[in-house]
PDB file of C-alpha atoms and ligand atoms in Angstrom:
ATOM      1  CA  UNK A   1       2.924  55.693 -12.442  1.00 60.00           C
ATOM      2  CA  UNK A   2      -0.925  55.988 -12.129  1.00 70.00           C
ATOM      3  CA  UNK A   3      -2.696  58.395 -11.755  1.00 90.00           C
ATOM      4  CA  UNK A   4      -6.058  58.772 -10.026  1.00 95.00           C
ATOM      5  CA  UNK A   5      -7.557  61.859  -9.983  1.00 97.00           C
ATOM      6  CA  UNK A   6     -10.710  62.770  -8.259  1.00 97.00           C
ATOM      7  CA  UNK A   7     -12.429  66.154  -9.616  1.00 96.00           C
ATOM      8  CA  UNK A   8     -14.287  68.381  -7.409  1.00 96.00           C
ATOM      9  CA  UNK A   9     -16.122  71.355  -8.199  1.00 94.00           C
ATOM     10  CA  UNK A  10     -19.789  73.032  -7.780  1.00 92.00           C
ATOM     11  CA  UNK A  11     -21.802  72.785 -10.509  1.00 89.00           C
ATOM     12  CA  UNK A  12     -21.194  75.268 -13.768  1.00 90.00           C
ATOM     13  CA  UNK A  13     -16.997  75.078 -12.384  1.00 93.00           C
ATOM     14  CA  UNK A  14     -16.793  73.426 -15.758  1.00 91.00           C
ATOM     15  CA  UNK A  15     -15.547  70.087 -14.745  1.00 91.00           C
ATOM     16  CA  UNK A  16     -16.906  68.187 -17.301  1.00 88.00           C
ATOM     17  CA  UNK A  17     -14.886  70.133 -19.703  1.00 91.00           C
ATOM     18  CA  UNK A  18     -11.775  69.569 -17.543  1.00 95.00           C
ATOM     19  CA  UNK A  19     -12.439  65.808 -17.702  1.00 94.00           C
ATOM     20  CA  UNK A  20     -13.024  65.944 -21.040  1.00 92.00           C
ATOM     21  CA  UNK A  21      -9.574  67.421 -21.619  1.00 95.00           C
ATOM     22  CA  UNK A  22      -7.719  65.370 -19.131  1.00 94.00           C
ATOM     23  CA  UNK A  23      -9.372  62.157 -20.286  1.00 95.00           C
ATOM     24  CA  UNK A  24      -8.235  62.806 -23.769  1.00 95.00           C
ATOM     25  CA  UNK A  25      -4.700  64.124 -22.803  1.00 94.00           C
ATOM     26  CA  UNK A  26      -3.934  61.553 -20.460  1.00 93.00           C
ATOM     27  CA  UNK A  27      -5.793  58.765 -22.009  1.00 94.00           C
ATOM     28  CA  UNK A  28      -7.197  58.294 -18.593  1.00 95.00           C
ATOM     29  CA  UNK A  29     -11.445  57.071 -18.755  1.00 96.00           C
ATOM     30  CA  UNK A  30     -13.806  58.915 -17.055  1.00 95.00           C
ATOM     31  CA  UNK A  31     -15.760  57.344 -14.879  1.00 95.00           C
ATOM     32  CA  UNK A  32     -18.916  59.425 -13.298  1.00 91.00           C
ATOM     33  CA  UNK A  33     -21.006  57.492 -10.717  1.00 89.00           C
ATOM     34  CA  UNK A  34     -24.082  58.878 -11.958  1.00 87.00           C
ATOM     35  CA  UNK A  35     -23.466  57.127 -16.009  1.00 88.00           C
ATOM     36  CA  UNK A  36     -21.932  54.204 -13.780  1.00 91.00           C
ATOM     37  CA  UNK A  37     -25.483  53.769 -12.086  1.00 91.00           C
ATOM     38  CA  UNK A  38     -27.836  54.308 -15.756  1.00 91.00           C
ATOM     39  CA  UNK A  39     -26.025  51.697 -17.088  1.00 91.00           C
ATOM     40  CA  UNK A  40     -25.755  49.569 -14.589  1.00 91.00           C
ATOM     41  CA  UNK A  41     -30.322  50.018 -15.061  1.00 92.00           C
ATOM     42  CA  UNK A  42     -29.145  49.774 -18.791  1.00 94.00           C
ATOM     43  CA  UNK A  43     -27.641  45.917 -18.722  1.00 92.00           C
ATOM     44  CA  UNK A  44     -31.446  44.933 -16.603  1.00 91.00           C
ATOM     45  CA  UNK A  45     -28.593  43.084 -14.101  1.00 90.00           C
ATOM     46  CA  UNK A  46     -30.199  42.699 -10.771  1.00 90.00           C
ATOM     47  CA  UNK A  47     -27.796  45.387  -9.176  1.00 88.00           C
ATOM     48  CA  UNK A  48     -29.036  47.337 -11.821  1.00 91.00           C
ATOM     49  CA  UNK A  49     -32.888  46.574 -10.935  1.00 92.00           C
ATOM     50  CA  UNK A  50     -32.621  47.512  -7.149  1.00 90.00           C
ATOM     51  CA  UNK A  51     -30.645  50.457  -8.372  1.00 89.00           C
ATOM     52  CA  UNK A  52     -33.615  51.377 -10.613  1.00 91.00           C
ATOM     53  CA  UNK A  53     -36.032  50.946  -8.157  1.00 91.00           C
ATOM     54  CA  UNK A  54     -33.982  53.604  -5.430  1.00 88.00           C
ATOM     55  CA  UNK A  55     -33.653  55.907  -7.697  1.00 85.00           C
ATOM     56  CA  UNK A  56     -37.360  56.028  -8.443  1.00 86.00           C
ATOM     57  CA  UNK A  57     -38.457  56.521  -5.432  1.00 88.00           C
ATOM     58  CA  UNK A  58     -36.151  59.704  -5.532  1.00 82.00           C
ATOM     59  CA  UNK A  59     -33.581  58.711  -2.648  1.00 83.00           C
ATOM     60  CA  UNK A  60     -29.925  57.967  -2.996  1.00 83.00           C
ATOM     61  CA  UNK A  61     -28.077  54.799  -3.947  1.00 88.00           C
ATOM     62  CA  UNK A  62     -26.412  53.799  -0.673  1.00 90.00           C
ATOM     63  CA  UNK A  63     -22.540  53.832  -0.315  1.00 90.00           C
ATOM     64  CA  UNK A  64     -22.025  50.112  -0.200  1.00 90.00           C
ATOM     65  CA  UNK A  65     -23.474  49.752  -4.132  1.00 91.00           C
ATOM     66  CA  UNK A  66     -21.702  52.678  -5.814  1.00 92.00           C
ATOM     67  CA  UNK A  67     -18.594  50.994  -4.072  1.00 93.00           C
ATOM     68  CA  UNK A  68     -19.327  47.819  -5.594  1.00 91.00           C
ATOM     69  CA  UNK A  69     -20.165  49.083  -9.021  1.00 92.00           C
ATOM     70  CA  UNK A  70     -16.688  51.829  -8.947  1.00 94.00           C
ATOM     71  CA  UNK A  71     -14.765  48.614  -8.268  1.00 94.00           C
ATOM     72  CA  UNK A  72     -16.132  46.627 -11.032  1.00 92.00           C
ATOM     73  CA  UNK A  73     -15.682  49.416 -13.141  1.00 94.00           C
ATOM     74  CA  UNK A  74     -11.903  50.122 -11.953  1.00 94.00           C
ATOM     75  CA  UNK A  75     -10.979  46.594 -12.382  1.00 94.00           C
ATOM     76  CA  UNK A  76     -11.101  47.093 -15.974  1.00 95.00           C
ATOM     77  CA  UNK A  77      -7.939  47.008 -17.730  1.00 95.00           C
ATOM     78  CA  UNK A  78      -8.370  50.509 -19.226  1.00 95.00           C
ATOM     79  CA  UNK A  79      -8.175  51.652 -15.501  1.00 95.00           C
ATOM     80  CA  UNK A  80      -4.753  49.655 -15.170  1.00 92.00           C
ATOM     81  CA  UNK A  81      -3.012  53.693 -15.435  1.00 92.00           C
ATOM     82  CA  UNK A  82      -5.794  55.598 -13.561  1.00 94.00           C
ATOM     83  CA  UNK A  83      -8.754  57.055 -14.366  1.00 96.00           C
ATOM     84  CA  UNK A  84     -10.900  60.453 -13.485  1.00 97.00           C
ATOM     85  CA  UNK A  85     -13.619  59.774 -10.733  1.00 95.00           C
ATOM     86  CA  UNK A  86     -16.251  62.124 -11.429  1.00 91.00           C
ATOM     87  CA  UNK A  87     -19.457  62.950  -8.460  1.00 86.00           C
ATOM     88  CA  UNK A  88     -17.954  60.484  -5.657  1.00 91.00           C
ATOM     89  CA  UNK A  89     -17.279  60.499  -3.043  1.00 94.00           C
ATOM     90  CA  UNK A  90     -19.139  63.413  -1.409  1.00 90.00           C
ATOM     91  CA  UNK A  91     -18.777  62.806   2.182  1.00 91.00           C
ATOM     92  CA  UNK A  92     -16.095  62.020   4.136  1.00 93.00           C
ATOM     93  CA  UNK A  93     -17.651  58.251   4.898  1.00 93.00           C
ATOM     94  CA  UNK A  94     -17.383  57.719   1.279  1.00 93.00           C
ATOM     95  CA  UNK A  95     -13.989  58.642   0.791  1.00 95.00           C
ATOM     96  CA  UNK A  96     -13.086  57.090   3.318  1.00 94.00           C
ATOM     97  CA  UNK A  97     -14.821  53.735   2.082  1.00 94.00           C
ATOM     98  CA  UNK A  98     -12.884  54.525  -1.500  1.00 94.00           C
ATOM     99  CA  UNK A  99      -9.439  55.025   0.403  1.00 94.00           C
ATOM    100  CA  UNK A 100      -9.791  51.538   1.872  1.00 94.00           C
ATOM    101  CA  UNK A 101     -10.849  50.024  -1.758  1.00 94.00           C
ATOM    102  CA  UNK A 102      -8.202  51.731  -3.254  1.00 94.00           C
ATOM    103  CA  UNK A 103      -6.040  50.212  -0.632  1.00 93.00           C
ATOM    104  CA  UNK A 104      -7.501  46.636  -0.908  1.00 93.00           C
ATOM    105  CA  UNK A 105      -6.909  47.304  -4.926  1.00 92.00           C
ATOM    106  CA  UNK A 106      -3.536  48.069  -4.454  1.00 91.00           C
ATOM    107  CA  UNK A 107      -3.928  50.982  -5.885  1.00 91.00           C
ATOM    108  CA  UNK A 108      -1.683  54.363  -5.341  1.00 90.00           C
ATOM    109  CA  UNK A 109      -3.444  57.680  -3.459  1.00 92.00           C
ATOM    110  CA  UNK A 110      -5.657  59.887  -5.306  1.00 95.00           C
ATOM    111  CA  UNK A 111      -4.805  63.462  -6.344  1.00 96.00           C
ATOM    112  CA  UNK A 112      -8.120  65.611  -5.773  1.00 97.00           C
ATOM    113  CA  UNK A 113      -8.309  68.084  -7.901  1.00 97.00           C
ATOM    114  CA  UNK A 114     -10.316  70.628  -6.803  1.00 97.00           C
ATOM    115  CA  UNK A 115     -11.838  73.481  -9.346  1.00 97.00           C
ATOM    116  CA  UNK A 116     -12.756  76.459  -7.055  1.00 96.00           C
ATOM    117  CA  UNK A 117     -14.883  79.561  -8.828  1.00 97.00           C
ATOM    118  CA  UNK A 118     -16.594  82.380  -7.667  1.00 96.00           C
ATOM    119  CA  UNK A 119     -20.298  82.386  -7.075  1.00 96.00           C
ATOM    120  CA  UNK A 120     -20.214  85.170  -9.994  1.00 95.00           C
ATOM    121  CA  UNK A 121     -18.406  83.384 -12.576  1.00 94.00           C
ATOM    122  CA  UNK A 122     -21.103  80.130 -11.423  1.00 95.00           C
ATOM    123  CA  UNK A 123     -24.058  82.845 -12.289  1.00 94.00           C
ATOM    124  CA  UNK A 124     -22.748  84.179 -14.962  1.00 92.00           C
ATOM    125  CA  UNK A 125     -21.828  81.265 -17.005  1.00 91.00           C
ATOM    126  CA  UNK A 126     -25.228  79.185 -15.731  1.00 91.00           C
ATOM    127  CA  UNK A 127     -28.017  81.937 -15.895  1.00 90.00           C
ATOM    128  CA  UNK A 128     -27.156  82.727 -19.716  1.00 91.00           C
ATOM    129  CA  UNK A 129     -27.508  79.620 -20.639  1.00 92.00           C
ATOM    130  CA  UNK A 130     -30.482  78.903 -22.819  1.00 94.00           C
ATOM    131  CA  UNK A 131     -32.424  75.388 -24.416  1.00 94.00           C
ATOM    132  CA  UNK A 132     -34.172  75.236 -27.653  1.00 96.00           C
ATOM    133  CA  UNK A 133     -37.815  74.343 -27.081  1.00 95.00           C
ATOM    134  CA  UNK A 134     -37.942  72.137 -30.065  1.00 95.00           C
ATOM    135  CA  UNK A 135     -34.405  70.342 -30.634  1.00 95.00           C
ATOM    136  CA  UNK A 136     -33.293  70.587 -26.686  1.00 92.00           C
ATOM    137  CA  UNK A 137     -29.622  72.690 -28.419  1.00 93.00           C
ATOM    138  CA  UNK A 138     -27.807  74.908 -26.042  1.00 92.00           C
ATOM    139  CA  UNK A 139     -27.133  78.252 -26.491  1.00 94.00           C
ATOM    140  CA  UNK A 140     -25.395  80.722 -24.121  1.00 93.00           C
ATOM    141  CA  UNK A 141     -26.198  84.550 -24.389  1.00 92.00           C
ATOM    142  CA  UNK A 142     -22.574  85.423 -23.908  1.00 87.00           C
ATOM    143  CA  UNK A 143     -20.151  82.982 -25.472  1.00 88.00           C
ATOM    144  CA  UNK A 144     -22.789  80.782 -27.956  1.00 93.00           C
ATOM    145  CA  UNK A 145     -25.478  83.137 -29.108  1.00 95.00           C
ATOM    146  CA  UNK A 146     -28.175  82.476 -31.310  1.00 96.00           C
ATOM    147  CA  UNK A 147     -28.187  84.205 -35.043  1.00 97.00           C
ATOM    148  CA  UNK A 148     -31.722  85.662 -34.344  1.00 96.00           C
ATOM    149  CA  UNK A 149     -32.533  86.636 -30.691  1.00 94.00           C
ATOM    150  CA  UNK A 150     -34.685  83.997 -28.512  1.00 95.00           C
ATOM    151  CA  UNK A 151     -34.758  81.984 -31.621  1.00 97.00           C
ATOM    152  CA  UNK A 152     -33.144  78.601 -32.293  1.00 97.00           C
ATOM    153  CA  UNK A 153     -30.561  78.782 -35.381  1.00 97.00           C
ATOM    154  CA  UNK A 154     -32.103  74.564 -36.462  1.00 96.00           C
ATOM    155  CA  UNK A 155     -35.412  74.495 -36.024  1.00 97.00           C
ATOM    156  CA  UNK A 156     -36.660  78.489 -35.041  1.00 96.00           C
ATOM    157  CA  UNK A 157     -38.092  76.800 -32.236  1.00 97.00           C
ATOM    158  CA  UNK A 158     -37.950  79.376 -29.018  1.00 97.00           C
ATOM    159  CA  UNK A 159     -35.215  78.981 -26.792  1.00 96.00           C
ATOM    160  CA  UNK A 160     -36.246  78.627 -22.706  1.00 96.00           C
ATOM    161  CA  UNK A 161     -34.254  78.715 -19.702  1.00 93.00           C
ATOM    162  CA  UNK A 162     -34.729  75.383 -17.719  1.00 90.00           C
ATOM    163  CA  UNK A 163     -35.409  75.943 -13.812  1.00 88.00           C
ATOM    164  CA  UNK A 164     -32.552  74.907 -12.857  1.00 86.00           C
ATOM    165  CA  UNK A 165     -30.550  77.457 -14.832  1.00 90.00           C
ATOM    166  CA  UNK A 166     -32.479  80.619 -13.346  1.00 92.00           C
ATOM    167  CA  UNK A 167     -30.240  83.234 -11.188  1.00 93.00           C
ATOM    168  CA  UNK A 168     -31.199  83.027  -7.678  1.00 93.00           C
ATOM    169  CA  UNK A 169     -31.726  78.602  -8.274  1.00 92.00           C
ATOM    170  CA  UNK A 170     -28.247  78.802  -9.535  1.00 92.00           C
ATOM    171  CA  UNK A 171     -27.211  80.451  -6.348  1.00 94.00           C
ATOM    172  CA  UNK A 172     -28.917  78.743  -3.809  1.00 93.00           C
ATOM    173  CA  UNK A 173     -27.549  75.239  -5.405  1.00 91.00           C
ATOM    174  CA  UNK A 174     -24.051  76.912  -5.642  1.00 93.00           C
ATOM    175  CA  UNK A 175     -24.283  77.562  -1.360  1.00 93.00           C
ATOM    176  CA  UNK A 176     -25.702  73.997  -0.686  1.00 92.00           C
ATOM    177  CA  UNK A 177     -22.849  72.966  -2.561  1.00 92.00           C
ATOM    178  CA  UNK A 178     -20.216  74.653  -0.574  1.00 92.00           C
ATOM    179  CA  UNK A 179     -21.761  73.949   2.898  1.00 93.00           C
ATOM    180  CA  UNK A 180     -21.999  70.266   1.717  1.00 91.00           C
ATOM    181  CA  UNK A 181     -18.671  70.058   0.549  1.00 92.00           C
ATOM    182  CA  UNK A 182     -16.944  71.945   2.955  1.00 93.00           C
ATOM    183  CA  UNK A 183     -16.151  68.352   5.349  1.00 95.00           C
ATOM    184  CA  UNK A 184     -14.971  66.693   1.877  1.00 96.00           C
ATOM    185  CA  UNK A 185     -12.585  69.561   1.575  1.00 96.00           C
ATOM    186  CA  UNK A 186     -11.691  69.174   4.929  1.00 96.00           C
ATOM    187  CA  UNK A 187     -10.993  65.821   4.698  1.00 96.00           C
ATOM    188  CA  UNK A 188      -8.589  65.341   1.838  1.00 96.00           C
ATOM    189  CA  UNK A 189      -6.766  68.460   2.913  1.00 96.00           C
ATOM    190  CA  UNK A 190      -5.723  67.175   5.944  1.00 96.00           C
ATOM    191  CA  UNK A 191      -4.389  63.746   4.281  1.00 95.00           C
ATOM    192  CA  UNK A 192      -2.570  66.503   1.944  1.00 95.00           C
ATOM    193  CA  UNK A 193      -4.313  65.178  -1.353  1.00 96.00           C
ATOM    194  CA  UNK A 194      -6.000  67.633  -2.135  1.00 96.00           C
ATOM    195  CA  UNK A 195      -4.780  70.720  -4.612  1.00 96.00           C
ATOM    196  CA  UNK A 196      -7.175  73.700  -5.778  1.00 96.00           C
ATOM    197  CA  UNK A 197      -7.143  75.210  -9.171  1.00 97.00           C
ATOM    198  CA  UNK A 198      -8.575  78.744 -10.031  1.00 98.00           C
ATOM    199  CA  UNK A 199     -11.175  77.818 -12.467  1.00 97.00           C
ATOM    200  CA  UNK A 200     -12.454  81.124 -12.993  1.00 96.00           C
ATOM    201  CA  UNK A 201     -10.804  81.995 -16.189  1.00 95.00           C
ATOM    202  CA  UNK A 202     -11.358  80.356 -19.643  1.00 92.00           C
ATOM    203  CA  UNK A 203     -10.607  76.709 -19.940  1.00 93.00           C
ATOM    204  CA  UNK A 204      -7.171  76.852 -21.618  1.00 95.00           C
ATOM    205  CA  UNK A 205      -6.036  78.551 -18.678  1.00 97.00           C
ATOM    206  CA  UNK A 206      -7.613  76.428 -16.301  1.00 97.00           C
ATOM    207  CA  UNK A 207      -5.903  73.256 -18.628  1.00 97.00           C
ATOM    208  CA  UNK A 208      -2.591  74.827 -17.743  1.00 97.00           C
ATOM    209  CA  UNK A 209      -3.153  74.986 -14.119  1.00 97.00           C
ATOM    210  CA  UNK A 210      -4.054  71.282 -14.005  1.00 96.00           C
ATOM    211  CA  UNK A 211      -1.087  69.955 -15.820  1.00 95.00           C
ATOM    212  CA  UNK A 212       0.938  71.827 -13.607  1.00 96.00           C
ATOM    213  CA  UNK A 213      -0.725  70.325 -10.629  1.00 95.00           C
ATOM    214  CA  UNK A 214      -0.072  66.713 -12.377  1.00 93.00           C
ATOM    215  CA  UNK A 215       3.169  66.785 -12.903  1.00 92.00           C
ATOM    216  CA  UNK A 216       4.154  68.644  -9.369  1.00 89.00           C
ATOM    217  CA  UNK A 217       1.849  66.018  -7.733  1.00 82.00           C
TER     218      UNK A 217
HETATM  219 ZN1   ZN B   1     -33.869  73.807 -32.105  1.00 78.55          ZN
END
């Protein structure tokens, strides 16, 4: 039986902690496009080259090469069980490019697992989150405070919030998420692959959910 499980989720749902989990429960790899794509600049292969230069010039890596480099990478033989597809597809044109690889790969449907939170829980767990100046360590005012306020516990560097972390950034990425995914959704509903977990609550919980969905899958 394999299992290949595609995680959605907008950002701060906590699905790299999910994969994390899974991964290590499952024994299933990981595979993100966007750590696909560095290392791909990594190895200096020509793919890897043209990739570099894309991404440079700030646009996106086009369909076709993700494809190729997701099928390299899945015709490893750790893959030969499944594996966790992490950031792709993100449009229904990509899935539906991935449906007919996984078909030309023989390979069974995937389970899309999809980690849905409120835009609170997004805020609250993003806009507390705080970077030391000095050593780049994270800290969260809620669940991973520092021993001295505004002050990193290593280095007593300050600790900043990066842009991207502020409040009303958080929420405006957390909409254009939705309203971009919303088609994806769509899509994977309708082929009746995809099942929702409530990711709201700590990660234990949200573990429990997931197995659940596994085995009823
Ligand atoms: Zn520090």
């Amino acid at each position: 039986m394999t299992h290949i499980i595609i995680l959605m989720g907008p950002p701060g749902a906590g699905k790299g902690s999910v994969a994390q989990k899974l991964s290590a429960e499952k024994k299933l790899p990981h595979i993100s496009t966007g750590s696909l794509l560095r290392e791909e600049i990594a190895k200096g292969s020509e793919l890897g080259e043209k990739v570099e230069s894309i991404m440079q010039s700030g646009q996106l890596v086009d369909d076709a090469t993700v494809i190729a480099l997701l099928k390299e990478r899945i015709s490893q033989d750790d893959c030969k069980n499944g594996f966790i597809l992490d950031g792709f597809p993100r449009t229904p044109p990509q899935a539906e490019a991935l449906e007919l690889m996984f078909h030309e790969m023989r390979k069974s449907d995937p389970l899309v697992l999809y980690i849905q939170v409120n835009e609170e829980t997004v805020v609250k767990r993003i806009s507390g989150r705080k970077e030391c100046s000095g050593c780049g360590k994270i800290y969260h005012d809620s669940t991973m405070p520092p021993k001295k306020q505004g002050v990193c516990d290593d280095c007593e560097k300050p600790l900043i919030q990066r842009h991207d972390d502020i409040e009303s950034v958080v929420r405006e990425r957390f909409s254009v998420y939705q309203q971009k995914t919303a088609p994806l959704i769509a899509h994977y509903e309708q082929k009746g692959l995809l099942r929702s977990v409530n990711g709201n609550p700590m990660l234990p919980e949200v573990m429990d959910q997931v197995f659940k969905v596994l085995e009823q899958f």
